[in-house]
Coordinates of N, CA and C in Angstrom, one line a residue:
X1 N -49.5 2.6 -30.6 CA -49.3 3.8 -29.8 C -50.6 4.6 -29.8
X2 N -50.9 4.7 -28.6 CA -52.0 5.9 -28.0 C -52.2 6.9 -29.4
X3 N -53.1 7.5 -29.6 CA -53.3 9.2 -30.3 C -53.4 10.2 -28.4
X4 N -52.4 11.2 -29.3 CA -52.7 12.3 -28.1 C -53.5 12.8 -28.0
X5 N -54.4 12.9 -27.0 CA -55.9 13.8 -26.7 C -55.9 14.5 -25.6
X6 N -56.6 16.3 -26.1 CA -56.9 17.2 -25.3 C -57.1 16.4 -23.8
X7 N -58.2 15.9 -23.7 CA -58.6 15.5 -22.6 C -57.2 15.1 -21.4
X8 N -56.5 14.4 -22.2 CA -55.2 13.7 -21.4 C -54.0 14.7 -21.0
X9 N -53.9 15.6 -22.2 CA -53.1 16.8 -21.8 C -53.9 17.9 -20.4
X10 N -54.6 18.3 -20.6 CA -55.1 18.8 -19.6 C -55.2 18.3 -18.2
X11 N -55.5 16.7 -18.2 CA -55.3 16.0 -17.0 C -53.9 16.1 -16.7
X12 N -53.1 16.2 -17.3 CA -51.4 16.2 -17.1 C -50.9 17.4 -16.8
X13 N -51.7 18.6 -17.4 CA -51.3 20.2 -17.0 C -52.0 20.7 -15.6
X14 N -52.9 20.1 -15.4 CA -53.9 20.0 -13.8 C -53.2 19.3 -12.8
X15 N -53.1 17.9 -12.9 CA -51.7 17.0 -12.0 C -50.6 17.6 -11.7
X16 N -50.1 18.3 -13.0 CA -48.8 19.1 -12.8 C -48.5 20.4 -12.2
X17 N -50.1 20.7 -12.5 CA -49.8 22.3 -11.6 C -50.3 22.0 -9.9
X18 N -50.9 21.0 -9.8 CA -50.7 20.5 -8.4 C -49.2 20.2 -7.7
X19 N -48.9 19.4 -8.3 CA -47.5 19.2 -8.3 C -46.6 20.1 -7.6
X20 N -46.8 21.1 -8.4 CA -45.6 22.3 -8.4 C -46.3 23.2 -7.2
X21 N -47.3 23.4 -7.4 CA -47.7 23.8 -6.1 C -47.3 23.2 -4.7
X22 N -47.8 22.4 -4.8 CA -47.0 21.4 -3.8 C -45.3 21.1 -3.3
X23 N -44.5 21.0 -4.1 CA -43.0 21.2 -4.1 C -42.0 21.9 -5.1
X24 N -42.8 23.0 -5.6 CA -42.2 24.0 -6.4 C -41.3 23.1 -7.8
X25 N -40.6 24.0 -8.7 CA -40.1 23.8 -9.8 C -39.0 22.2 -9.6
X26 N -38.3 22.5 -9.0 CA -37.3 21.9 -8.1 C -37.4 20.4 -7.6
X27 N -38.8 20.5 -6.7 CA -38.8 19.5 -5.9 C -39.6 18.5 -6.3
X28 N -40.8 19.0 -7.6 CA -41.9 18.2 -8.7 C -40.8 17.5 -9.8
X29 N -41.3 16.0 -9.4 CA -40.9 15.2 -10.4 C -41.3 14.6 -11.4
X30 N -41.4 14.0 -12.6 CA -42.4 13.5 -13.5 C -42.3 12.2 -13.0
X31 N -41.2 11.4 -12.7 CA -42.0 10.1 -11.8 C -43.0 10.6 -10.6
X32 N -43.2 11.3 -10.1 CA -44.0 11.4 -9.5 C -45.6 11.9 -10.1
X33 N -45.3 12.7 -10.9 CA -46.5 13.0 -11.9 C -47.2 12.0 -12.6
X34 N -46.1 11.1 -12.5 CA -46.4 10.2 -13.6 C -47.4 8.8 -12.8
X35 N -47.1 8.5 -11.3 CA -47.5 8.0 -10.3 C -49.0 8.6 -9.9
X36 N -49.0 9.4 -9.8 CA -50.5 10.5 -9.7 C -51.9 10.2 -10.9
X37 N -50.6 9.9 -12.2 CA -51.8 9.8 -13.1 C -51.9 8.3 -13.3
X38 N -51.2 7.4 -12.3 CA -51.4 6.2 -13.0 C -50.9 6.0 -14.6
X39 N -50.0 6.5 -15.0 CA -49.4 6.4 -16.2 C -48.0 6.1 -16.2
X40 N -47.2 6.4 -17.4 CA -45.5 6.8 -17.5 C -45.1 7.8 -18.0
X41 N -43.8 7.7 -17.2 CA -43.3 8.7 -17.8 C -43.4 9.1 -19.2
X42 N -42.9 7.8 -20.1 CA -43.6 7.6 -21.6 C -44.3 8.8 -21.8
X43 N -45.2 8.7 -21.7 CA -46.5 9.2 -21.7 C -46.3 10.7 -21.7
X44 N -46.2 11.2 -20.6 CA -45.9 12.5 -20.2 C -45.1 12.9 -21.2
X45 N -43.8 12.2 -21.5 CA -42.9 13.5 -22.5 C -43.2 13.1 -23.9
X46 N -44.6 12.4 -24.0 CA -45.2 12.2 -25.6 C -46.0 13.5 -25.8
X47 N -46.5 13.8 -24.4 CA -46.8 15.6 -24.5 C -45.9 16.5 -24.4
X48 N -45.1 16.3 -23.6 CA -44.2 17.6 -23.5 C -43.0 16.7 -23.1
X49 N -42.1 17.4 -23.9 CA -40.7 16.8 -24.2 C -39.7 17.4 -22.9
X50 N -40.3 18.4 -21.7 CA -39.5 18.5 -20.7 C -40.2 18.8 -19.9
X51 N -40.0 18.6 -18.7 CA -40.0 19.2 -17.6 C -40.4 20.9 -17.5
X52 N -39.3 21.6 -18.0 CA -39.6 23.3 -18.8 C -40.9 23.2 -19.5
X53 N -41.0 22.5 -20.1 CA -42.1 22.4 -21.6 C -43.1 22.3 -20.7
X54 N -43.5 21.9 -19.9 CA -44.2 21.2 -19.3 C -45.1 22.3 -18.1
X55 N -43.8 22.7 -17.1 CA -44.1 24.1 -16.4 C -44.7 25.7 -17.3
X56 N -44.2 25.3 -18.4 CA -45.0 26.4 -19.5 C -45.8 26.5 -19.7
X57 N -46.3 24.9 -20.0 CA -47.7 25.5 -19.8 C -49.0 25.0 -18.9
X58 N -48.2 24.9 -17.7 CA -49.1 25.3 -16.3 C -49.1 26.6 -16.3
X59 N -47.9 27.3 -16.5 CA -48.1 29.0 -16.0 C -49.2 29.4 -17.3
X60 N -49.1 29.0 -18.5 CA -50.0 29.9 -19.1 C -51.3 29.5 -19.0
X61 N -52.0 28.0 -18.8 CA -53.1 27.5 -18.2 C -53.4 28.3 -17.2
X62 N -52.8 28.7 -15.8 CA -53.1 29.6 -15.1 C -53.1 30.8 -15.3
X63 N -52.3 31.5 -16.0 CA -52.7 33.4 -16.8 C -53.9 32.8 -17.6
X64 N -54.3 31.8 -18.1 CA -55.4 32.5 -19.1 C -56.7 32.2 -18.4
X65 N -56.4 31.4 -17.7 CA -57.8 31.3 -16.4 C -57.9 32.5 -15.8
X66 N -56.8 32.8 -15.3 CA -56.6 34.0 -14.4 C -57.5 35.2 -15.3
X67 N -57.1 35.6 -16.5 CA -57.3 36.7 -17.3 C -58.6 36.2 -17.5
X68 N -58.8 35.0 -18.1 CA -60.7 35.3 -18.2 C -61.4 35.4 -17.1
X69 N -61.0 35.0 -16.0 CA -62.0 35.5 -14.8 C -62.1 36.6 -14.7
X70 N -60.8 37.3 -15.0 CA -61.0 38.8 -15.3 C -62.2 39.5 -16.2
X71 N -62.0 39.1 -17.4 CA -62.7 39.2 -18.6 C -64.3 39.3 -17.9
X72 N -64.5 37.8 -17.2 CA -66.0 37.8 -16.8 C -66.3 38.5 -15.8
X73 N -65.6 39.1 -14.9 CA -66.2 40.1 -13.9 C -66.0 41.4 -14.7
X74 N -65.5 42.1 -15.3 CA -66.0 43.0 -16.5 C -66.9 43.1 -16.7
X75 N -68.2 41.8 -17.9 CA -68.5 41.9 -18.3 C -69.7 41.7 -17.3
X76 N -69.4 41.3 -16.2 CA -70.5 41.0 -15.1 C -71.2 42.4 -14.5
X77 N -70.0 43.6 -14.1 CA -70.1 44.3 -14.0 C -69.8 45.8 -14.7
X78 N -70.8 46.4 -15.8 CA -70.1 46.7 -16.8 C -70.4 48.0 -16.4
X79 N -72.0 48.3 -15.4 CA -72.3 50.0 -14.9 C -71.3 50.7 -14.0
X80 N -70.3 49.5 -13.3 CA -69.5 50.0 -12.1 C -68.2 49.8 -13.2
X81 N -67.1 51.3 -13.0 CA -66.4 50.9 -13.6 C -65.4 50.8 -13.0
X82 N -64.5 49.3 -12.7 CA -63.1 49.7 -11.6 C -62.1 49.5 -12.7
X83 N -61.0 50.2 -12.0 CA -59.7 49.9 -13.0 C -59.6 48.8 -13.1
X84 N -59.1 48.3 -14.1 CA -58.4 47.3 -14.8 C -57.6 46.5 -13.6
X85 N -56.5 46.7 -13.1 CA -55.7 46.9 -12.1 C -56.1 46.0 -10.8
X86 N -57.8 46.8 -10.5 CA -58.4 46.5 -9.3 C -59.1 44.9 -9.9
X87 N -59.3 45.3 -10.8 CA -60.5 43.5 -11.5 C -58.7 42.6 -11.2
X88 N -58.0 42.8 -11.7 CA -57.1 41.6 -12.1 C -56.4 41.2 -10.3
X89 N -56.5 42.8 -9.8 CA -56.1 42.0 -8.4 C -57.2 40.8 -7.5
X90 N -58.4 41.6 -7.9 CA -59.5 40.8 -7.2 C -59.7 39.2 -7.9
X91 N -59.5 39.2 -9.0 CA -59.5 38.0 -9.6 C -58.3 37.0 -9.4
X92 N -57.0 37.4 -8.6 CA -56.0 36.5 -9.0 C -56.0 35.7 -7.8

């Protein structure tokens, strides 16, 4: 049996948030995920044991991208100061 690796999860959290983009919660399947990566299903729920588990953490892969882009235009612009508010809308 495979060792799990970052590298593979991330390709699986990237595929999958295509996915869902593509035909929302509902309509994204892991055979189909699983078809994308050239892999199995196997595979997929050796990382994440559901489907739920799975969309978890696409949304938080996306909040924490989301919030560090935040983070970096902050720090990009630190003389101009806009609300908080205004960075996170411009960033999302």
């Amino acid at each position: 049996m495979k060792a799990l690796t970052e590298g593979r999860r991330t390709a699986i959290v990237e595929a999958a948030s295509q996915l869902f983009q593509e035909f929302g919660f509902e309509g994204a399947s892991m055979n189909e995920l699983a078809s994308r990566l050239q892999g199995s299903k196997a595979t997929l729920y050796r990382y994440f044991p559901s489907k739920e588990a799975l969309f978890g953490a696409v949304v938080r892969c996306l909040a924490t991208s989301h919030l560090s882009e935040a983070v970096e235009e902050i720090q990009r612009e630190p003389e101009v100061p806009l609300p908080i508010a205004d960075v996170l809308v411009r960033c999302g």
